PDB file of N, CA and C in Angstrom:
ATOM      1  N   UNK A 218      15.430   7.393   3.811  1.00  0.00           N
ATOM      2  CA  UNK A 218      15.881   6.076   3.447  1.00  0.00           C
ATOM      3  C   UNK A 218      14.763   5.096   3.768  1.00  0.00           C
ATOM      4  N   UNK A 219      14.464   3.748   3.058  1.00  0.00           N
ATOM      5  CA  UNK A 219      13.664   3.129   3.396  1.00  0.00           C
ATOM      6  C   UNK A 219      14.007   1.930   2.635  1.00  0.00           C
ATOM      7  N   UNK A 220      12.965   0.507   3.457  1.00  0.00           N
ATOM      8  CA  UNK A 220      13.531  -0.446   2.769  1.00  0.00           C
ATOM      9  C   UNK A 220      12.693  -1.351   2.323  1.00  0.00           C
ATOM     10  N   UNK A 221      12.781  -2.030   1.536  1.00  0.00           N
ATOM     11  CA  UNK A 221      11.519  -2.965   1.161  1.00  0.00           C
ATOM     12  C   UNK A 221      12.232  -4.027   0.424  1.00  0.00           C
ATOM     13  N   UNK A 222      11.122  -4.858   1.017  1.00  0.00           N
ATOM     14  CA  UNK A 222      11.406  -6.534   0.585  1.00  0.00           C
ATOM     15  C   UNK A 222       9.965  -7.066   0.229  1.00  0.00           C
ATOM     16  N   UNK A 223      10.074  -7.945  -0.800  1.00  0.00           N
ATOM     17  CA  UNK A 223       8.904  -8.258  -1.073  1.00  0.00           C
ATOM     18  C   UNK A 223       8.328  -9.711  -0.176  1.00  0.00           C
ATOM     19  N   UNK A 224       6.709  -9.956  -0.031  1.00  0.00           N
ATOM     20  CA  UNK A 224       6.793 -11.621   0.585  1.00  0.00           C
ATOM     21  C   UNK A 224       7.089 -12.571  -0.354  1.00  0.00           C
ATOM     22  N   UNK A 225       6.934 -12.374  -1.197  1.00  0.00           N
ATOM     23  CA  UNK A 225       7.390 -13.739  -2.637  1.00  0.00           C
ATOM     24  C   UNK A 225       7.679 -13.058  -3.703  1.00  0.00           C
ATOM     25  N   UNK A 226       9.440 -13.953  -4.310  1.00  0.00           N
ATOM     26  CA  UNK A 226      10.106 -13.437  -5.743  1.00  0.00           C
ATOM     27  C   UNK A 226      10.831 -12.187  -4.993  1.00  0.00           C
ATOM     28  N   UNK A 227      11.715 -12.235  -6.151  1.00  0.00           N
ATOM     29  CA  UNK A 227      12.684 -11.370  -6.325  1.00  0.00           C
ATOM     30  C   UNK A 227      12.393 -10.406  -7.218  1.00  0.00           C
ATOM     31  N   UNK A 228      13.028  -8.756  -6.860  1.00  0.00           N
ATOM     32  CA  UNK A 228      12.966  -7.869  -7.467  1.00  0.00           C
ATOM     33  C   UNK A 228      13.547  -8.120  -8.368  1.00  0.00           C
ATOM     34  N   UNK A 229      13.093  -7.433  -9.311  1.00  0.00           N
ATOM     35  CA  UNK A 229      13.493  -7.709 -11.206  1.00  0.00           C
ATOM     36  C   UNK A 229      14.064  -6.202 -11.335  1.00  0.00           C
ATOM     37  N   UNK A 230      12.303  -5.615 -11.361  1.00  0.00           N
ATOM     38  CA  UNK A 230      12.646  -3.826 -11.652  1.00  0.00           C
ATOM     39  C   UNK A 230      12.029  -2.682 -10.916  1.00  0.00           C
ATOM     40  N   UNK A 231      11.974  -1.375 -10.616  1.00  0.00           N
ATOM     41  CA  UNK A 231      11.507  -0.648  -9.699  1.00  0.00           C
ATOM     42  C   UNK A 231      10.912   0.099 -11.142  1.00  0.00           C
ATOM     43  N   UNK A 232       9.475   0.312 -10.885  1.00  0.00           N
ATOM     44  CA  UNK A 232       9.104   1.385 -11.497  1.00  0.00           C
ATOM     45  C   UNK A 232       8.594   2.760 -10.619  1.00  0.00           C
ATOM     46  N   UNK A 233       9.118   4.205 -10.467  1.00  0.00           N
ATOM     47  CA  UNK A 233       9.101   5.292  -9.399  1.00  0.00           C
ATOM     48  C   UNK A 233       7.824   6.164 -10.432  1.00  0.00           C
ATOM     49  N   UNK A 234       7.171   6.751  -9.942  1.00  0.00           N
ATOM     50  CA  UNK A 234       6.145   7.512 -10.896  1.00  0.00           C
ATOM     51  C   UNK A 234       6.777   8.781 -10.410  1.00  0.00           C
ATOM     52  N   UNK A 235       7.067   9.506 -11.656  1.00  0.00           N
ATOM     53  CA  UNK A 235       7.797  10.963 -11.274  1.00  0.00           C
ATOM     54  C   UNK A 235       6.804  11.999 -10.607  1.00  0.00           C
ATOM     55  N   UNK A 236       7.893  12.455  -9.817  1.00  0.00           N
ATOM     56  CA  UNK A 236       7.144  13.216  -9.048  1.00  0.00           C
ATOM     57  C   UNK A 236       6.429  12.851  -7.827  1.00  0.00           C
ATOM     58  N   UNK A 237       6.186  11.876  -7.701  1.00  0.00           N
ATOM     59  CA  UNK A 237       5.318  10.964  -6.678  1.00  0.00           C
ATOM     60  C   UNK A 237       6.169  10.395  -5.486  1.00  0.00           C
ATOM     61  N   UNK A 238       5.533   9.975  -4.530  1.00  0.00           N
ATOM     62  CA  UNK A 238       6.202   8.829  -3.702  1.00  0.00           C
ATOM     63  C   UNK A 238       5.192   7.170  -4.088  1.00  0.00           C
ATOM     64  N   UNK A 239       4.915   6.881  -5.259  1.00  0.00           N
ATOM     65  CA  UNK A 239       4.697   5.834  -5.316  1.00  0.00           C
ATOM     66  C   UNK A 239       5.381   5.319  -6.276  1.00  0.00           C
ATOM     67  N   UNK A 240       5.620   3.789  -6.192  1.00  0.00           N
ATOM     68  CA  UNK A 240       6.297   2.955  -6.742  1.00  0.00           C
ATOM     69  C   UNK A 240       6.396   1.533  -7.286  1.00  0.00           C
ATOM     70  N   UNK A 241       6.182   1.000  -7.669  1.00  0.00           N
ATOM     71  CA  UNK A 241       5.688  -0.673  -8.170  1.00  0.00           C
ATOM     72  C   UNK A 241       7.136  -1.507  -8.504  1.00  0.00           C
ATOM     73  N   UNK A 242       6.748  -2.812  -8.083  1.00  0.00           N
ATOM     74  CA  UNK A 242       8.528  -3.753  -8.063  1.00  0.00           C
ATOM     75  C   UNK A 242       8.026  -4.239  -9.104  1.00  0.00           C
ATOM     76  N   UNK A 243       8.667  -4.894  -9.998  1.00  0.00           N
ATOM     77  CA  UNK A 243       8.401  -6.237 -10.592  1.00  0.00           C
ATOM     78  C   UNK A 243       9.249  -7.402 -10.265  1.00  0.00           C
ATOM     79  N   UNK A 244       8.807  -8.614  -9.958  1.00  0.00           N
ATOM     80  CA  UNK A 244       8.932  -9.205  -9.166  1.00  0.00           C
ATOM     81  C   UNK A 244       9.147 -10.739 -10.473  1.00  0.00           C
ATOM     82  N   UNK A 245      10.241 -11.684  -9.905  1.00  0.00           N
ATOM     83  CA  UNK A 245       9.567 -12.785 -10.439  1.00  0.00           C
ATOM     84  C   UNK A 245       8.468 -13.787 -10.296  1.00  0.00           C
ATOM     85  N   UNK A 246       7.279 -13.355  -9.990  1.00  0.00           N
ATOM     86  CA  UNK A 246       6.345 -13.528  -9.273  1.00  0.00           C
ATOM     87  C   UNK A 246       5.342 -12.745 -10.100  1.00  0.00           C
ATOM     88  N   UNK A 247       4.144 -13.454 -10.186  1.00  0.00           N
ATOM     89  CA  UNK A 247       2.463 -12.561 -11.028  1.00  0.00           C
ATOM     90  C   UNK A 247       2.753 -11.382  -9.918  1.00  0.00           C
ATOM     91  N   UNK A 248       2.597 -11.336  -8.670  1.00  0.00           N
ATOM     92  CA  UNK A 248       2.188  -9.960  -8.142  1.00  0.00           C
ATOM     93  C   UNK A 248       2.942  -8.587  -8.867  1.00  0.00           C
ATOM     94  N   UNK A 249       2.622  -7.845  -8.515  1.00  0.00           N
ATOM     95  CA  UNK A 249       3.002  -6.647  -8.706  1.00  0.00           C
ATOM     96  C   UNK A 249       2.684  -5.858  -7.531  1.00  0.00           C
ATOM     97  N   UNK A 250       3.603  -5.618  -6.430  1.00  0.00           N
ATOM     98  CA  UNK A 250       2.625  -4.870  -5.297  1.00  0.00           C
ATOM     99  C   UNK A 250       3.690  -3.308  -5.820  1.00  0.00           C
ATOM    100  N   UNK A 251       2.715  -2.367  -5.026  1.00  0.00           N
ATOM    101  CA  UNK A 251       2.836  -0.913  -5.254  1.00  0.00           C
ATOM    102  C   UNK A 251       3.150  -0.510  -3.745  1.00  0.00           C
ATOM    103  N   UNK A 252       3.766   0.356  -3.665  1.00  0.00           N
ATOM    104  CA  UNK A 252       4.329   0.696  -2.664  1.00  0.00           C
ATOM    105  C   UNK A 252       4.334   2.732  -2.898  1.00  0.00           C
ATOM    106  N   UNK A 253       4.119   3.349  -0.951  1.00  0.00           N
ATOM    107  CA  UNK A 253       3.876   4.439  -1.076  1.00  0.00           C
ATOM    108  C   UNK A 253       4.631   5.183  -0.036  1.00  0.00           C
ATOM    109  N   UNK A 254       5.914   5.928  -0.554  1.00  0.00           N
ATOM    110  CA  UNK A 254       6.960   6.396   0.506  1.00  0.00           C
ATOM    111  C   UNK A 254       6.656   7.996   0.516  1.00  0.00           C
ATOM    112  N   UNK A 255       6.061   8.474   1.282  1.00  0.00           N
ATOM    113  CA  UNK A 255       5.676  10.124   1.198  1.00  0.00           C
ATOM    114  C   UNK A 255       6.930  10.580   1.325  1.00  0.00           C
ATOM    115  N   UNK A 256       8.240  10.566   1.524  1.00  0.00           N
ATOM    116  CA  UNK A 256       9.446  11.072   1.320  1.00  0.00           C
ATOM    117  C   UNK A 256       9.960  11.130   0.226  1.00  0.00           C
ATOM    118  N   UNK A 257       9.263  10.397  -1.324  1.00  0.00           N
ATOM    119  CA  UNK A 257      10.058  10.638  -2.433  1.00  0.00           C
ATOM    120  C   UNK A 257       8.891  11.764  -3.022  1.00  0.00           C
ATOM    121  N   UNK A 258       7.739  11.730  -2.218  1.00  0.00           N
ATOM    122  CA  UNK A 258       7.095  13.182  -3.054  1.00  0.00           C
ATOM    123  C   UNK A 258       5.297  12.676  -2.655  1.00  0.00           C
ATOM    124  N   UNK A 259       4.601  13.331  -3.066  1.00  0.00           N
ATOM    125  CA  UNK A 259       3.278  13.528  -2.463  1.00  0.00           C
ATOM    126  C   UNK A 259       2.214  12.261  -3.970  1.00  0.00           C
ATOM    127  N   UNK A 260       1.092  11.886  -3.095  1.00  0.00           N
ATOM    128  CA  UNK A 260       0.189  11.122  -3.961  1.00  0.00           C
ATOM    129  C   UNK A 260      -0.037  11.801  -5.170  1.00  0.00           C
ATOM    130  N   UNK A 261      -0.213  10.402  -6.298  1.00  0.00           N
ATOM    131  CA  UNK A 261      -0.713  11.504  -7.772  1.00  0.00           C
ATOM    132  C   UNK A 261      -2.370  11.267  -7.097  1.00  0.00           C
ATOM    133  N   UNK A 262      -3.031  12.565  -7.722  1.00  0.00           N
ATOM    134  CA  UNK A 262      -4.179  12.685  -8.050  1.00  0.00           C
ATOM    135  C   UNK A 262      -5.215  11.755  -7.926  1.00  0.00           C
ATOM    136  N   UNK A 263      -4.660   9.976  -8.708  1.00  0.00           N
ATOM    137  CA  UNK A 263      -5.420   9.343  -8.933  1.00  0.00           C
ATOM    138  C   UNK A 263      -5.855   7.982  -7.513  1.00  0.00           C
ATOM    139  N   UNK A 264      -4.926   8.478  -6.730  1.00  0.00           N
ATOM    140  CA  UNK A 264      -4.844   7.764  -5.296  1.00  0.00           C
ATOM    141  C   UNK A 264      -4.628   8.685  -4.125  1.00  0.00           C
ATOM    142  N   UNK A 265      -5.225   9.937  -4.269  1.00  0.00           N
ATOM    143  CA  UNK A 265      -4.739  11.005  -3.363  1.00  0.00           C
ATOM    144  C   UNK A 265      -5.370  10.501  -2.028  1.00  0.00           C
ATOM    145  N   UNK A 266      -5.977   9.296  -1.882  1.00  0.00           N
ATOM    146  CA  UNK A 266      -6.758   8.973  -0.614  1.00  0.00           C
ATOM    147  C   UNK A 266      -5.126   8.403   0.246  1.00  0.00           C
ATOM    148  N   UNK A 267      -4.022   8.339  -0.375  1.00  0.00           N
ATOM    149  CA  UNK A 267      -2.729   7.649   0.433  1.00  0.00           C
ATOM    150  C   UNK A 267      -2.572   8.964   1.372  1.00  0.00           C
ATOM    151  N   UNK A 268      -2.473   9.984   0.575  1.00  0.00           N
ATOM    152  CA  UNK A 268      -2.245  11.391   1.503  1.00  0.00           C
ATOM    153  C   UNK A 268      -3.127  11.580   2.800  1.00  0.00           C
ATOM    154  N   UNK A 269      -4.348  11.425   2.766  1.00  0.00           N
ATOM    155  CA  UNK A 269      -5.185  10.664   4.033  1.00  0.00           C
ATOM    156  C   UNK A 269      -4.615   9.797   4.923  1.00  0.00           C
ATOM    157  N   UNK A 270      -4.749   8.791   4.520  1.00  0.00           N
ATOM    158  CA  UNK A 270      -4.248   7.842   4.949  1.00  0.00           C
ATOM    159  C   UNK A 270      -2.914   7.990   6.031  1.00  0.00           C
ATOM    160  N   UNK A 271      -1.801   8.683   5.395  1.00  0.00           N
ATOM    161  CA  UNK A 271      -0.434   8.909   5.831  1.00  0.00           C
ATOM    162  C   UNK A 271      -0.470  10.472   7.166  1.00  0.00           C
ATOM    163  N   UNK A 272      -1.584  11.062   6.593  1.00  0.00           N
ATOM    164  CA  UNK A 272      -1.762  12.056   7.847  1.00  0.00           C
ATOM    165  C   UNK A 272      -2.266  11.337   8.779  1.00  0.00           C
ATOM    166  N   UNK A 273      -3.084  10.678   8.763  1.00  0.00           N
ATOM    167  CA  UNK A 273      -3.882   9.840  10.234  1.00  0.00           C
ATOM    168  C   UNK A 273      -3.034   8.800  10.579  1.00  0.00           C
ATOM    169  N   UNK A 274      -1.811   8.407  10.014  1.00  0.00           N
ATOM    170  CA  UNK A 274      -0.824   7.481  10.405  1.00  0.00           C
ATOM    171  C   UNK A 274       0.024   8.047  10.857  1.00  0.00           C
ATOM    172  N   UNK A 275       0.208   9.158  11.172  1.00  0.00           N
ATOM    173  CA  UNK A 275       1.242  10.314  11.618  1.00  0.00           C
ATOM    174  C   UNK A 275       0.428  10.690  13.018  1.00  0.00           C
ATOM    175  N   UNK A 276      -0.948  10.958  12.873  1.00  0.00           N
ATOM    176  CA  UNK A 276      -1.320  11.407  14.089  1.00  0.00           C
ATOM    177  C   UNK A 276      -1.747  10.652  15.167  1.00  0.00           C
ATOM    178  N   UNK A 277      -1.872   9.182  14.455  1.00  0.00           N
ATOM    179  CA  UNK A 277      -2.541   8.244  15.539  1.00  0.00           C
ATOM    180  C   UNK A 277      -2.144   6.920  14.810  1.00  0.00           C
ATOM    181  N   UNK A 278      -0.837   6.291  14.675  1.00  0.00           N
ATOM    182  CA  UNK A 278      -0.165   5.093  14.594  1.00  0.00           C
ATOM    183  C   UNK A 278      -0.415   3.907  14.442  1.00  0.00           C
ATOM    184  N   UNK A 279      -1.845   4.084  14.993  1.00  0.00           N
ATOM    185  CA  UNK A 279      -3.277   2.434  15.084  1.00  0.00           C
ATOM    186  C   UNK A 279      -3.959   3.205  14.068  1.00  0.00           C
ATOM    187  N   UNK A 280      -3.922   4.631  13.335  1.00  0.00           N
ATOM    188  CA  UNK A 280      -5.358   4.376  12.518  1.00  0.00           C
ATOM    189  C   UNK A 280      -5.001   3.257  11.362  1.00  0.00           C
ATOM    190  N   UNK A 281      -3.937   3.001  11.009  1.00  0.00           N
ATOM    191  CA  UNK A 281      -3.686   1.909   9.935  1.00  0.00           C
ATOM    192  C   UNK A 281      -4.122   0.703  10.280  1.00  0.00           C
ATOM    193  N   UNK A 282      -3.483   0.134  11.483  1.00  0.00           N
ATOM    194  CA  UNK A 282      -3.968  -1.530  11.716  1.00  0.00           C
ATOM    195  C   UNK A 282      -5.720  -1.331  11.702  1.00  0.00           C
ATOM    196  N   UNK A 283      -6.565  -0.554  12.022  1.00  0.00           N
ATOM    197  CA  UNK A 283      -7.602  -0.490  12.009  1.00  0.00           C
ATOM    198  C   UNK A 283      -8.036  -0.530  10.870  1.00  0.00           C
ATOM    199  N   UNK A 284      -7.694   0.065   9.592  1.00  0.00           N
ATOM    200  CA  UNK A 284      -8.134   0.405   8.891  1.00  0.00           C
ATOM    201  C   UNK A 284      -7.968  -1.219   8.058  1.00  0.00           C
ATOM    202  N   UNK A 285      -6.686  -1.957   8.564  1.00  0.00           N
ATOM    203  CA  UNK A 285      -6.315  -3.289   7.452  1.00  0.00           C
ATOM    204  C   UNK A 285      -7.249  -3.908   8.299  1.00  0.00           C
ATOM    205  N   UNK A 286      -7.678  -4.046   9.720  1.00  0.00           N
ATOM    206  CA  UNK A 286      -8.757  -4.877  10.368  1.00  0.00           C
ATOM    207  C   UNK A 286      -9.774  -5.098   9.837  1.00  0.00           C
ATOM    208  N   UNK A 287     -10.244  -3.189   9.048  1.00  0.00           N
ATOM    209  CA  UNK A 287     -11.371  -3.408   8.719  1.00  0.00           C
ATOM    210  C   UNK A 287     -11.599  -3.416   7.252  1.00  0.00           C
ATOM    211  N   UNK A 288     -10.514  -3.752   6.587  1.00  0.00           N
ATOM    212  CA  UNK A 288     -10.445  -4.444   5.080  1.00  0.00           C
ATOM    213  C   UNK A 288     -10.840  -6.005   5.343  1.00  0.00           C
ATOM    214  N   UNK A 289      -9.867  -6.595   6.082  1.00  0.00           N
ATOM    215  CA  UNK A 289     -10.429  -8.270   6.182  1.00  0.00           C
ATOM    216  C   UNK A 289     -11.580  -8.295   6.658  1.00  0.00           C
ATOM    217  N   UNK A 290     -12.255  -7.717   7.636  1.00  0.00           N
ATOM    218  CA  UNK A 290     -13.584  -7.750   7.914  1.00  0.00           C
ATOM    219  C   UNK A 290     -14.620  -7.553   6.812  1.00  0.00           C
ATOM    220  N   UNK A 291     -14.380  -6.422   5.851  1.00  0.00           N
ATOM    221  CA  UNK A 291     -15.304  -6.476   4.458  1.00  0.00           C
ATOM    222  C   UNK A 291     -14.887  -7.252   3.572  1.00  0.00           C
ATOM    223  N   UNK A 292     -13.800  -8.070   3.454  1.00  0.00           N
ATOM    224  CA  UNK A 292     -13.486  -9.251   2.804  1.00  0.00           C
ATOM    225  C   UNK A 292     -14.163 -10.619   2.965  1.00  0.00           C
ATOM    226  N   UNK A 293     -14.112 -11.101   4.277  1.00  0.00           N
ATOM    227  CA  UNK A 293     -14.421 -11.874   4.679  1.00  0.00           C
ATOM    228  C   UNK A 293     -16.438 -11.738   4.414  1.00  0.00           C
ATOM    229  N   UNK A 294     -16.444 -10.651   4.753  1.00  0.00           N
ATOM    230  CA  UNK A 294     -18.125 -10.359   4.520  1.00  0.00           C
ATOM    231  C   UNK A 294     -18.875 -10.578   2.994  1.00  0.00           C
ATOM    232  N   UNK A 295     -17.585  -9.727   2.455  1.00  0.00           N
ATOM    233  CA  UNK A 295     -17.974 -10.214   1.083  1.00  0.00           C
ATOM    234  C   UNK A 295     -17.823 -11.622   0.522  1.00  0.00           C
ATOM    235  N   UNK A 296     -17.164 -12.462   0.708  1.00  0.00           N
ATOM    236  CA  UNK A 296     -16.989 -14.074   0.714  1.00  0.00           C
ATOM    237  C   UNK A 296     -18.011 -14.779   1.262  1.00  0.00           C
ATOM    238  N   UNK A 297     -18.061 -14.730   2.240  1.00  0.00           N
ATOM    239  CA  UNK A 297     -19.391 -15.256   2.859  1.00  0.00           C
ATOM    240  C   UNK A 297     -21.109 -14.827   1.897  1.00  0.00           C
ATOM    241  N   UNK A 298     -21.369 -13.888   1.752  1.00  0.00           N
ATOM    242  CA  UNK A 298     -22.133 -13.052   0.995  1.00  0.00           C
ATOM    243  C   UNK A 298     -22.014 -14.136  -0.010  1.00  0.00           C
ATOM    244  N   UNK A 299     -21.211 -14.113  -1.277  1.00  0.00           N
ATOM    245  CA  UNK A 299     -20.892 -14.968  -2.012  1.00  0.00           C
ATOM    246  C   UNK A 299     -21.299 -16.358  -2.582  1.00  0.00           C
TER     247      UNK A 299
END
């Protein structure tokens, strides 16, 4: 079971990619965020780096916040750069 709420707009529609545990809302809102529940089924092919991802979040709970630390850190780098 799992639950999700979006930060802005309301769910419209769920799109589930068969076979997969990934999923996309549509929202009344431009975003479109995607979402990745390894309980409805394993990464497609074309994002198999989530399957990574979800083992090292299983074995060590901080490798995620680290990993979003070090997204804003190459964000911010790249802006500046800019």
């Amino acid at each position: 079971m799992s639950s999700t709420e979006p930060i802005v707009g309301m769910i419209n529609d769920i799109c589930v990619f068969d076979g997969s545990g990934v999923m996309m809302l549509a929202l009344d809102h431009s975003q479109i965020p995607s979402y990745f529940i390894p309980a409805l089924g394993t990464a497609p092919k074309w994002c198999s780096y989530l399957e990574n991802l979800t083992a090292q979040a299983l074995e060590d709970p901080f490798t995620y916040d680290a990993y979003i630390e070090q997204r804003k850190q190459e964000k911010l780098e790249a802006e500046r750069a800019s």
